[in-house]
Coordinates of C-alpha atoms in Angstrom, one line a residue:
Chain A
V1 CA -67.3 -0.9 -215.8
S2 CA -64.8 -1.4 -218.6
T3 CA -65.0 1.1 -221.5
S4 CA -62.1 -0.3 -223.6
T5 CA -64.2 -2.1 -226.2
L6 CA -66.5 0.1 -228.3
P7 CA -67.6 -1.9 -231.3
L8 CA -69.8 -0.1 -233.8
L9 CA -73.2 -1.6 -234.4
P10 CA -73.4 -2.5 -238.1
A11 CA -77.2 -2.3 -238.1
T12 CA -77.4 1.4 -237.1
G13 CA -73.9 2.8 -237.1
S14 CA -72.7 4.8 -234.1
P15 CA -72.7 8.4 -235.1
L16 CA -71.7 9.8 -231.8
L17 CA -68.8 7.5 -231.0
A18 CA -67.7 7.4 -234.6
A19 CA -67.4 11.2 -234.5
A20 CA -65.2 11.1 -231.3
R21 CA -61.8 12.7 -231.6
P22 CA -59.9 13.8 -228.6
D23 CA -58.0 16.8 -229.9
L24 CA -59.4 19.9 -231.6
A25 CA -57.5 19.6 -234.9
A26 CA -58.6 16.0 -235.5
H27 CA -62.1 16.8 -234.3
V28 CA -62.5 19.6 -236.8
R29 CA -60.9 17.6 -239.6
H30 CA -63.2 14.7 -239.0
N31 CA -66.5 16.5 -238.2
G32 CA -66.1 19.8 -240.0
P33 CA -66.2 23.2 -238.3
L34 CA -69.1 24.3 -236.2
P35 CA -71.7 26.2 -238.2
S36 CA -70.6 29.8 -237.6
R37 CA -73.2 31.9 -235.8
P38 CA -76.4 30.1 -237.0
D39 CA -79.6 32.0 -236.5
P40 CA -80.6 31.0 -232.9
L41 CA -84.3 30.5 -233.9
A42 CA -83.3 28.3 -236.8
L43 CA -81.1 26.3 -234.5
L44 CA -83.9 25.9 -232.0
A45 CA -86.1 24.7 -234.9
V46 CA -83.6 22.1 -236.0
V47 CA -83.3 20.7 -232.5
A48 CA -87.1 20.6 -232.1
D49 CA -87.4 18.8 -235.5
S50 CA -84.7 16.3 -234.6
G51 CA -86.7 15.0 -231.6
L52 CA -83.6 15.1 -229.4
T53 CA -84.4 14.4 -225.7
G54 CA -82.3 14.9 -222.6
R55 CA -79.9 12.0 -221.8
G56 CA -79.5 12.6 -218.1
G57 CA -82.4 10.3 -217.3
A58 CA -85.6 12.4 -217.5
G59 CA -85.8 12.4 -221.3
F60 CA -87.3 15.9 -221.6
P61 CA -87.5 17.3 -225.2
T62 CA -84.3 19.4 -225.6
G63 CA -86.0 21.8 -228.1
R64 CA -88.6 22.7 -225.5
K65 CA -86.0 23.2 -222.7
L66 CA -83.9 25.5 -224.9
A67 CA -87.0 27.5 -225.8
A68 CA -88.1 27.8 -222.2
V69 CA -84.6 29.1 -221.1
R70 CA -84.4 31.5 -224.1
S71 CA -87.9 33.0 -223.3
A72 CA -87.3 33.4 -219.5
S73 CA -86.4 36.9 -218.3
G74 CA -82.7 37.7 -217.7
R75 CA -79.4 36.7 -219.4
P76 CA -79.2 32.9 -219.2
V77 CA -76.4 30.6 -218.1
V78 CA -75.7 27.2 -219.6
V79 CA -74.2 24.1 -218.0
A80 CA -72.8 20.9 -219.5
N81 CA -73.7 18.3 -216.8
G82 CA -71.2 15.5 -216.6
A83 CA -71.7 14.7 -212.9
E84 CA -72.9 11.2 -213.6
G85 CA -73.6 10.2 -210.0
E86 CA -75.2 6.9 -211.1
P87 CA -72.7 4.2 -210.2
A88 CA -73.9 1.9 -213.0
S89 CA -73.4 4.5 -215.7
A90 CA -70.0 5.2 -217.4
K91 CA -71.2 6.9 -220.6
D92 CA -70.8 10.5 -219.7
A93 CA -67.2 10.1 -218.5
L94 CA -66.4 8.1 -221.6
L95 CA -67.8 10.8 -223.8
L96 CA -66.0 13.6 -222.0
T97 CA -62.8 11.6 -222.3
R98 CA -63.2 10.5 -225.9
A99 CA -65.1 13.3 -227.5
P100 CA -64.7 16.4 -225.3
H101 CA -64.9 18.8 -228.3
L102 CA -68.2 17.4 -229.4
V103 CA -69.6 18.1 -226.0
L104 CA -68.1 21.6 -225.9
D105 CA -69.4 22.3 -229.4
G106 CA -72.9 21.4 -228.1
L107 CA -72.4 23.6 -225.1
Q108 CA -71.4 26.6 -227.3
L109 CA -74.4 25.9 -229.6
A110 CA -76.8 25.7 -226.7
A111 CA -75.3 29.0 -225.3
H112 CA -75.8 30.6 -228.7
A113 CA -79.4 29.3 -229.0
V114 CA -80.5 30.7 -225.6
G115 CA -78.4 33.9 -225.7
A116 CA -76.0 33.0 -222.8
R117 CA -72.6 34.6 -222.4
R118 CA -71.4 32.3 -219.6
A119 CA -71.1 28.5 -219.7
Y120 CA -69.9 25.9 -217.2
V121 CA -68.7 22.3 -217.6
Y122 CA -69.6 20.4 -214.4
A123 CA -67.6 17.2 -214.6
K124 CA -66.3 14.3 -212.5
A125 CA -62.7 14.5 -211.1
S126 CA -61.6 11.6 -213.5
T127 CA -62.5 13.7 -216.6
L128 CA -61.3 17.1 -215.5
G129 CA -57.8 16.9 -217.0
I130 CA -59.0 16.1 -220.5
V131 CA -61.9 18.6 -220.3
R132 CA -59.6 21.4 -219.0
A133 CA -57.1 20.7 -221.8
A134 CA -59.8 20.7 -224.4
V135 CA -61.2 24.1 -223.1
A136 CA -57.6 25.5 -223.1
E137 CA -57.0 24.3 -226.6
R138 CA -60.1 26.0 -227.9
Q139 CA -59.3 29.2 -226.0
S140 CA -55.9 29.5 -227.5
A141 CA -57.3 28.8 -231.0
G142 CA -60.0 31.5 -230.4
Y143 CA -62.5 28.9 -231.3
D144 CA -65.5 29.9 -229.1
A145 CA -67.7 33.0 -228.5
V146 CA -68.8 32.0 -225.0
E147 CA -66.5 31.8 -222.0
M148 CA -66.4 28.3 -220.4
H149 CA -65.6 27.5 -216.8
V150 CA -64.7 23.9 -215.7
V151 CA -65.9 22.9 -212.2
E152 CA -65.3 19.6 -210.5
A153 CA -68.6 17.8 -209.8
A154 CA -69.4 16.5 -206.3
D155 CA -69.1 12.7 -206.0
A156 CA -72.6 11.8 -204.9
F157 CA -75.6 10.1 -206.4
V158 CA -77.8 13.3 -206.4
A159 CA -75.0 15.7 -207.4
G160 CA -76.2 15.7 -211.0
E161 CA -79.8 16.6 -210.2
E162 CA -80.2 19.9 -212.0
S163 CA -81.0 22.1 -208.9
A164 CA -78.1 20.4 -207.1
V165 CA -75.8 21.4 -210.0
V166 CA -77.1 25.0 -209.7
A167 CA -76.5 25.0 -205.9
A168 CA -72.9 23.7 -206.4
L169 CA -72.1 26.3 -209.2
D170 CA -73.5 29.0 -206.9
G171 CA -70.8 28.0 -204.4
G172 CA -73.1 26.1 -201.9
P173 CA -73.4 22.5 -200.9
P174 CA -74.4 20.3 -203.9
R175 CA -77.9 19.6 -202.7
P176 CA -81.2 19.6 -204.6
R177 CA -83.5 22.5 -203.7
D178 CA -87.3 22.8 -203.6
T179 CA -89.1 22.5 -206.9
L180 CA -91.3 25.5 -206.7
Q181 CA -88.7 27.7 -208.4
R182 CA -87.7 26.3 -211.8
V183 CA -84.0 26.2 -212.7
T184 CA -84.9 27.2 -216.3
E185 CA -86.4 30.5 -214.8
R186 CA -84.1 31.1 -211.9
G187 CA -80.9 29.1 -211.5
I188 CA -77.2 30.1 -211.2
G189 CA -76.9 33.7 -209.8
R190 CA -80.8 33.8 -210.1
R191 CA -80.5 33.7 -213.8
P192 CA -82.4 31.4 -216.2
T193 CA -80.2 28.3 -216.4
L194 CA -80.0 25.5 -218.9
V195 CA -78.6 22.3 -217.4
Q196 CA -78.0 19.8 -220.1
N197 CA -76.4 16.3 -219.9
V198 CA -73.1 16.0 -221.8
E199 CA -74.5 13.3 -224.1
T200 CA -77.4 15.5 -225.1
L201 CA -74.9 18.3 -226.0
A202 CA -72.8 15.9 -228.1
H203 CA -75.8 15.0 -230.1
L204 CA -76.6 18.7 -230.5
G205 CA -73.1 19.2 -231.9
L206 CA -73.8 16.7 -234.6
I207 CA -77.4 17.7 -235.3
A208 CA -76.3 21.4 -235.9
R209 CA -73.8 20.1 -238.5
H210 CA -75.9 17.4 -240.2
G211 CA -79.5 18.4 -239.6
A212 CA -82.7 16.9 -238.1
D213 CA -83.3 14.4 -241.0
W214 CA -79.7 13.0 -240.6
Y215 CA -80.4 12.5 -236.8
R216 CA -83.7 10.7 -237.6
R217 CA -82.1 8.1 -239.8
N218 CA -81.6 6.1 -236.6
G219 CA -84.2 5.1 -234.0
T220 CA -87.9 5.1 -234.3
P221 CA -90.1 7.9 -235.6
A222 CA -91.4 8.6 -232.1
E223 CA -87.9 8.3 -230.5
P224 CA -85.3 9.2 -233.1
G225 CA -81.5 8.8 -232.8
T226 CA -79.1 6.8 -230.9
F227 CA -78.3 6.7 -227.2
L228 CA -75.3 5.6 -225.1
A229 CA -75.9 2.5 -223.0
T230 CA -73.8 1.4 -220.2
V231 CA -74.1 -2.4 -220.0
S232 CA -72.6 -4.2 -216.9
G233 CA -73.1 -7.2 -214.8
A234 CA -73.1 -10.8 -216.2
V235 CA -72.2 -10.0 -219.8
S236 CA -69.0 -11.0 -221.6
A237 CA -68.0 -7.5 -222.7
P238 CA -69.3 -4.9 -220.2
G239 CA -68.9 -1.4 -221.4
V240 CA -70.5 1.6 -223.2
Y241 CA -72.3 1.0 -226.4
E242 CA -74.1 3.3 -228.8
A243 CA -77.5 1.9 -229.9
A244 CA -80.5 3.1 -231.8
H245 CA -83.7 3.7 -229.8
G246 CA -85.9 0.6 -230.3
I247 CA -83.1 -1.9 -230.2
T248 CA -84.2 -5.0 -228.3
L249 CA -82.8 -5.9 -225.0
R250 CA -81.5 -9.2 -226.5
E251 CA -79.7 -7.2 -229.3
L252 CA -78.1 -4.8 -226.8
L253 CA -76.9 -7.7 -224.6
T254 CA -75.4 -9.3 -227.7
C255 CA -73.5 -6.1 -228.4
A256 CA -72.0 -6.5 -224.9
G257 CA -70.7 -9.9 -225.7
G258 CA -73.9 -11.7 -224.7
A259 CA -74.7 -13.2 -221.3
G260 CA -71.7 -14.8 -219.7
E261 CA -74.0 -17.2 -217.8
P262 CA -77.8 -17.8 -217.5
L263 CA -79.6 -14.5 -216.6
Q264 CA -82.7 -14.0 -214.4
A265 CA -83.3 -10.3 -215.0
V266 CA -81.9 -7.0 -216.0
L267 CA -82.0 -3.8 -214.1
I268 CA -82.9 -1.1 -216.6
G269 CA -82.6 2.7 -216.0
G270 CA -80.1 2.5 -213.2
Y271 CA -80.4 2.3 -209.4
H272 CA -83.6 4.3 -209.7
G273 CA -84.8 1.9 -212.3
T274 CA -86.9 -1.2 -212.8
W275 CA -86.1 -4.9 -213.0
L276 CA -87.2 -6.7 -216.1
P277 CA -87.3 -10.5 -215.7
L278 CA -85.7 -12.7 -218.3
P279 CA -86.4 -14.4 -220.6
A280 CA -89.9 -12.8 -220.6
H281 CA -88.6 -9.4 -221.6
A282 CA -85.6 -10.4 -223.9
D283 CA -87.3 -9.1 -227.0
R284 CA -88.7 -5.9 -225.5
A285 CA -87.6 -2.8 -227.4
L286 CA -85.6 -0.2 -225.6
S287 CA -87.7 2.8 -226.1
R288 CA -89.9 4.9 -223.8
T289 CA -93.0 3.7 -225.6
A290 CA -92.2 0.0 -225.2
L291 CA -90.9 0.4 -221.6
R292 CA -93.7 2.6 -220.2
P293 CA -96.4 -0.2 -220.1
V294 CA -94.1 -2.2 -217.8
G295 CA -93.3 0.7 -215.5
A296 CA -89.7 1.0 -216.8
S297 CA -87.7 3.7 -218.5
L298 CA -84.4 3.8 -220.2
G299 CA -83.2 6.5 -217.7
A300 CA -79.6 7.4 -218.6
G301 CA -79.2 4.2 -220.6
V302 CA -78.1 1.8 -217.8
V303 CA -78.6 -1.9 -218.2
V304 CA -77.3 -4.3 -215.4
A305 CA -77.5 -8.0 -216.1
L306 CA -78.3 -10.2 -213.1
P307 CA -77.2 -13.8 -213.3
R308 CA -79.4 -16.6 -212.1
R309 CA -76.9 -17.7 -209.5
E310 CA -77.2 -14.4 -207.6
C311 CA -79.9 -13.7 -205.1
G312 CA -81.9 -10.8 -206.5
L313 CA -83.0 -9.8 -203.0
A314 CA -79.4 -9.6 -201.7
V315 CA -78.3 -7.5 -204.7
A316 CA -81.4 -5.2 -204.3
A317 CA -80.8 -4.8 -200.6
R318 CA -77.2 -3.7 -201.3
I319 CA -78.4 -1.1 -203.8
A320 CA -81.2 0.1 -201.5
T321 CA -78.6 0.5 -198.7
Y322 CA -76.4 2.5 -201.0
L323 CA -79.3 4.7 -202.1
A324 CA -80.3 5.4 -198.5
G325 CA -76.8 6.5 -197.7
Q326 CA -77.0 8.9 -200.7
S327 CA -79.9 10.9 -199.3
A328 CA -78.9 14.6 -199.2
R329 CA -80.5 14.4 -195.7
Q330 CA -82.6 17.5 -196.2
C331 CA -86.1 16.1 -196.6
G332 CA -87.7 14.1 -193.7
P333 CA -89.5 11.4 -195.6
C334 CA -86.3 10.6 -197.6
L335 CA -83.9 10.8 -194.6
N336 CA -86.1 8.5 -192.5
G337 CA -87.9 6.4 -195.1
L338 CA -85.0 5.3 -197.3
P339 CA -82.9 3.7 -194.4
R340 CA -86.1 2.0 -193.2
M341 CA -86.8 0.5 -196.7
A342 CA -83.1 -0.6 -197.0
D343 CA -83.3 -2.3 -193.6
L344 CA -86.5 -4.1 -194.4
L345 CA -85.1 -5.3 -197.7
T346 CA -81.9 -6.5 -196.0
R347 CA -84.0 -8.5 -193.5
L348 CA -85.9 -10.0 -196.4
A349 CA -82.6 -10.9 -198.1
R350 CA -81.3 -12.5 -194.9
A351 CA -84.4 -14.7 -195.0
E352 CA -85.9 -13.5 -191.7
R353 CA -89.1 -15.5 -191.4
Q354 CA -91.4 -12.5 -191.0
P355 CA -94.3 -12.5 -193.4
A356 CA -95.1 -8.8 -192.8
L357 CA -91.8 -7.5 -194.2
A358 CA -92.8 -7.2 -197.9
G359 CA -96.0 -5.4 -197.1
E360 CA -94.1 -3.0 -194.9
V361 CA -91.5 -2.3 -197.7
K362 CA -94.5 -1.4 -199.9
R363 CA -96.1 0.8 -197.4
M364 CA -92.8 2.6 -196.8
A365 CA -92.4 3.1 -200.6
G366 CA -95.8 4.8 -200.7
L367 CA -94.8 7.0 -197.8
V368 CA -91.7 8.5 -199.4
E369 CA -93.0 8.8 -203.0
G370 CA -93.5 12.4 -204.1
R371 CA -92.4 13.7 -200.8
G372 CA -89.0 15.3 -201.4
A373 CA -87.3 18.2 -203.2
C374 CA -85.9 15.8 -205.8
H375 CA -86.8 12.4 -207.2
H376 CA -84.4 10.4 -205.1
P377 CA -87.2 9.1 -202.8
D378 CA -89.4 8.4 -205.9
G379 CA -86.7 6.6 -207.7
T380 CA -85.7 4.5 -204.7
A381 CA -89.4 3.6 -204.1
R382 CA -89.8 2.6 -207.7
F383 CA -86.7 0.4 -207.5
T384 CA -87.9 -1.2 -204.3
V385 CA -91.4 -1.9 -205.5
S386 CA -90.0 -3.4 -208.6
T387 CA -87.8 -5.6 -206.5
L388 CA -90.8 -7.0 -204.6
R389 CA -92.6 -7.7 -207.9
T390 CA -89.7 -9.3 -209.8
F391 CA -88.4 -11.4 -206.9
A392 CA -91.8 -12.5 -205.5
D393 CA -90.9 -16.2 -205.8
E394 CA -87.5 -15.6 -204.0
I395 CA -89.4 -13.8 -201.3
Q396 CA -91.6 -16.9 -200.8
A397 CA -88.4 -19.0 -200.5
H398 CA -86.9 -16.6 -198.0
L399 CA -90.0 -16.7 -195.9
T400 CA -89.2 -20.4 -195.4
G401 CA -85.7 -19.4 -194.3
T402 CA -84.0 -20.5 -197.5
C403 CA -82.8 -19.0 -200.8
T404 CA -82.9 -20.5 -204.3
A405 CA -79.6 -18.8 -205.5
E406 CA -76.1 -20.0 -205.4
R407 CA -74.8 -16.7 -204.1
R408 CA -76.9 -15.7 -201.1
A409 CA -76.9 -13.3 -198.3
P410 CA -74.6 -14.4 -195.5
G411 CA -75.9 -17.2 -193.3
V412 CA -78.8 -18.1 -195.6
R413 CA -79.0 -21.8 -196.6
R414 CA -79.9 -22.9 -200.1
T415 CA -83.5 -24.1 -200.9
A416 CA -83.4 -27.9 -201.0
Chain B
M1 CA -115.3 30.4 -211.2
T2 CA -114.3 26.8 -212.1
T3 CA -110.7 25.8 -212.2
E4 CA -109.1 23.0 -214.3
R5 CA -106.4 22.3 -211.8
P6 CA -107.1 23.0 -208.1
A7 CA -104.9 25.1 -205.9
R8 CA -102.4 22.9 -204.1
L9 CA -100.7 23.1 -200.7
H10 CA -97.0 22.7 -201.5
V11 CA -94.5 21.5 -198.9
D12 CA -90.9 22.6 -199.2
W13 CA -89.4 19.4 -197.8
T14 CA -86.0 20.9 -197.4
A15 CA -87.5 23.4 -194.9
C16 CA -90.1 21.2 -193.1
D17 CA -88.9 20.3 -189.7
R18 CA -92.1 18.5 -188.4
R19 CA -93.1 21.3 -186.0
G20 CA -96.7 20.1 -186.7
S21 CA -98.5 23.4 -186.6
C22 CA -100.1 22.6 -190.0
I23 CA -101.3 19.3 -188.8
E24 CA -102.9 20.9 -185.7
L25 CA -104.5 23.6 -187.8
L26 CA -105.8 21.4 -190.6
P27 CA -106.8 18.1 -188.9
E28 CA -109.5 17.4 -191.6
L29 CA -106.8 17.5 -194.3
L30 CA -103.5 16.5 -192.8
D31 CA -102.2 13.7 -190.6
A32 CA -98.7 13.0 -189.3
D33 CA -96.7 10.3 -191.0
D34 CA -94.6 7.7 -189.2
W35 CA -92.1 10.5 -188.2
G36 CA -94.4 13.4 -187.7
Y37 CA -94.2 15.1 -191.1
P38 CA -97.5 16.3 -192.6
M39 CA -99.2 14.0 -195.0
P40 CA -102.5 14.6 -196.8
R41 CA -105.2 12.2 -195.5
E42 CA -106.0 11.4 -199.1
G43 CA -103.0 10.5 -201.3
H44 CA -99.3 11.3 -200.6
R45 CA -98.5 14.2 -202.9
D46 CA -99.3 17.9 -202.6
L47 CA -102.7 18.4 -201.2
S48 CA -105.6 19.8 -203.4
V49 CA -107.2 22.8 -201.8
D50 CA -110.6 24.2 -202.8
G51 CA -113.7 25.8 -201.4
E52 CA -114.4 26.5 -197.7
L53 CA -111.1 25.3 -196.3
T54 CA -109.0 27.7 -198.3
A55 CA -109.0 30.4 -195.5
D56 CA -107.8 27.8 -193.0
V57 CA -105.1 26.6 -195.3
L58 CA -103.9 30.2 -195.8
T59 CA -103.7 30.5 -192.0
A60 CA -101.5 27.3 -191.8
V61 CA -99.3 28.7 -194.5
K62 CA -98.8 31.9 -192.5
L63 CA -98.2 30.2 -189.2
C64 CA -95.7 27.6 -190.4
P65 CA -92.6 28.4 -188.3
R66 CA -90.3 27.1 -191.0
L67 CA -92.1 28.9 -193.8
A68 CA -92.2 25.5 -195.6
L69 CA -95.8 25.9 -197.0
T70 CA -97.0 27.6 -200.1
L71 CA -100.5 27.7 -201.6
T72 CA -99.8 27.4 -205.3
P73 CA -102.7 28.8 -207.4
G74 CA -104.9 26.6 -209.5
S75 CA -105.5 27.2 -213.2

């Protein structure tokens, strides 16, 4: 995904990307200094009032998470999570590269709010150089109260799941753990741990400076503020764009240069996400409220445009195969069920004339859902069921041994 | 005493190794899935546990060789 073009959206402005400055002096000059030692409770109140939610995908209210970690017993630890294991997302790496100090400001503020004395930045290899330089710059300037450690994130889809982040920072393999013990209560070194996506922290860095009302100028009353979207696939200018919650799909695709060719659907929310057929959903607002009724969610802001000439089943089978390979191989239903789902989808894509295939995919999705330590099986099941629903007509064509698309799975002939 | 949320039998899927003792001990509640992992006969998520079977469930929790089962209290 190219991130070279970052046009501002005139309708809403792009507060996050407009505030991006790579070096500390320019950052402070442009954004002003961090509020020095704000009252932690006042800071928590501002975050709660702003309505900020987590940008790693789950969308949990940040104010509530901070409060939970603060009230847990023991000295907390905080983590800026830039693992970004989702292949269709590029926004966290972009943010760490373009605005490392905004993220680090947010990390310091979060540490201050929960009373932590130790902080980590968990970031992909491609961003480590810039992040380390930014941390060193701040250390030599004596800018921060809380010590920060930069750790390279594992390169795997589930590496950014918060319990996997904790496991990695504890020195173990980067695998999710059982959910019975909450990370907010017992995480790194058995201490209460706040794992927050880097975009969430960057917003926090601005909210602490400008206040909740300032943040609420953008977005909708229920879902205030802007979010970073990674738009890829069949658009003229793929890249990372900042948009206000509630922007329509059509408007976001227009920001990304518009469709380069006729589209049949978008995948929203990433590889664990949901297909929305086009043009039916072109004017759907991108907000949790508007997406929930159709079983979709914004996730980490991923939108992939699927052109009409590509076989949706072939694309979905490739994604399902990738996801099956990304199982942490700890939980039986995921380890066994995901490869099975991927295989069934691949056989559907190859136009095997076996009418029972789709039903078996659905049964398998039901068998893995909710039966793992993390949401990898659930997300994969959601994606797979959405594939069956969205490409139902294509499935019918494939059951006759043909495909309607120009770009098809190998060996499949085109529907006459 | 009435509970709003029933007690649940939680499976730690990172520990479960389909030894099957829980399925043998709780045939009314659990069945094996395609691969031999325990699955509630009703629904796919953590099993709701109440009333007369609670003692049997606690036995299954104790006898799991992988210590993969927990009875989480209701509220």
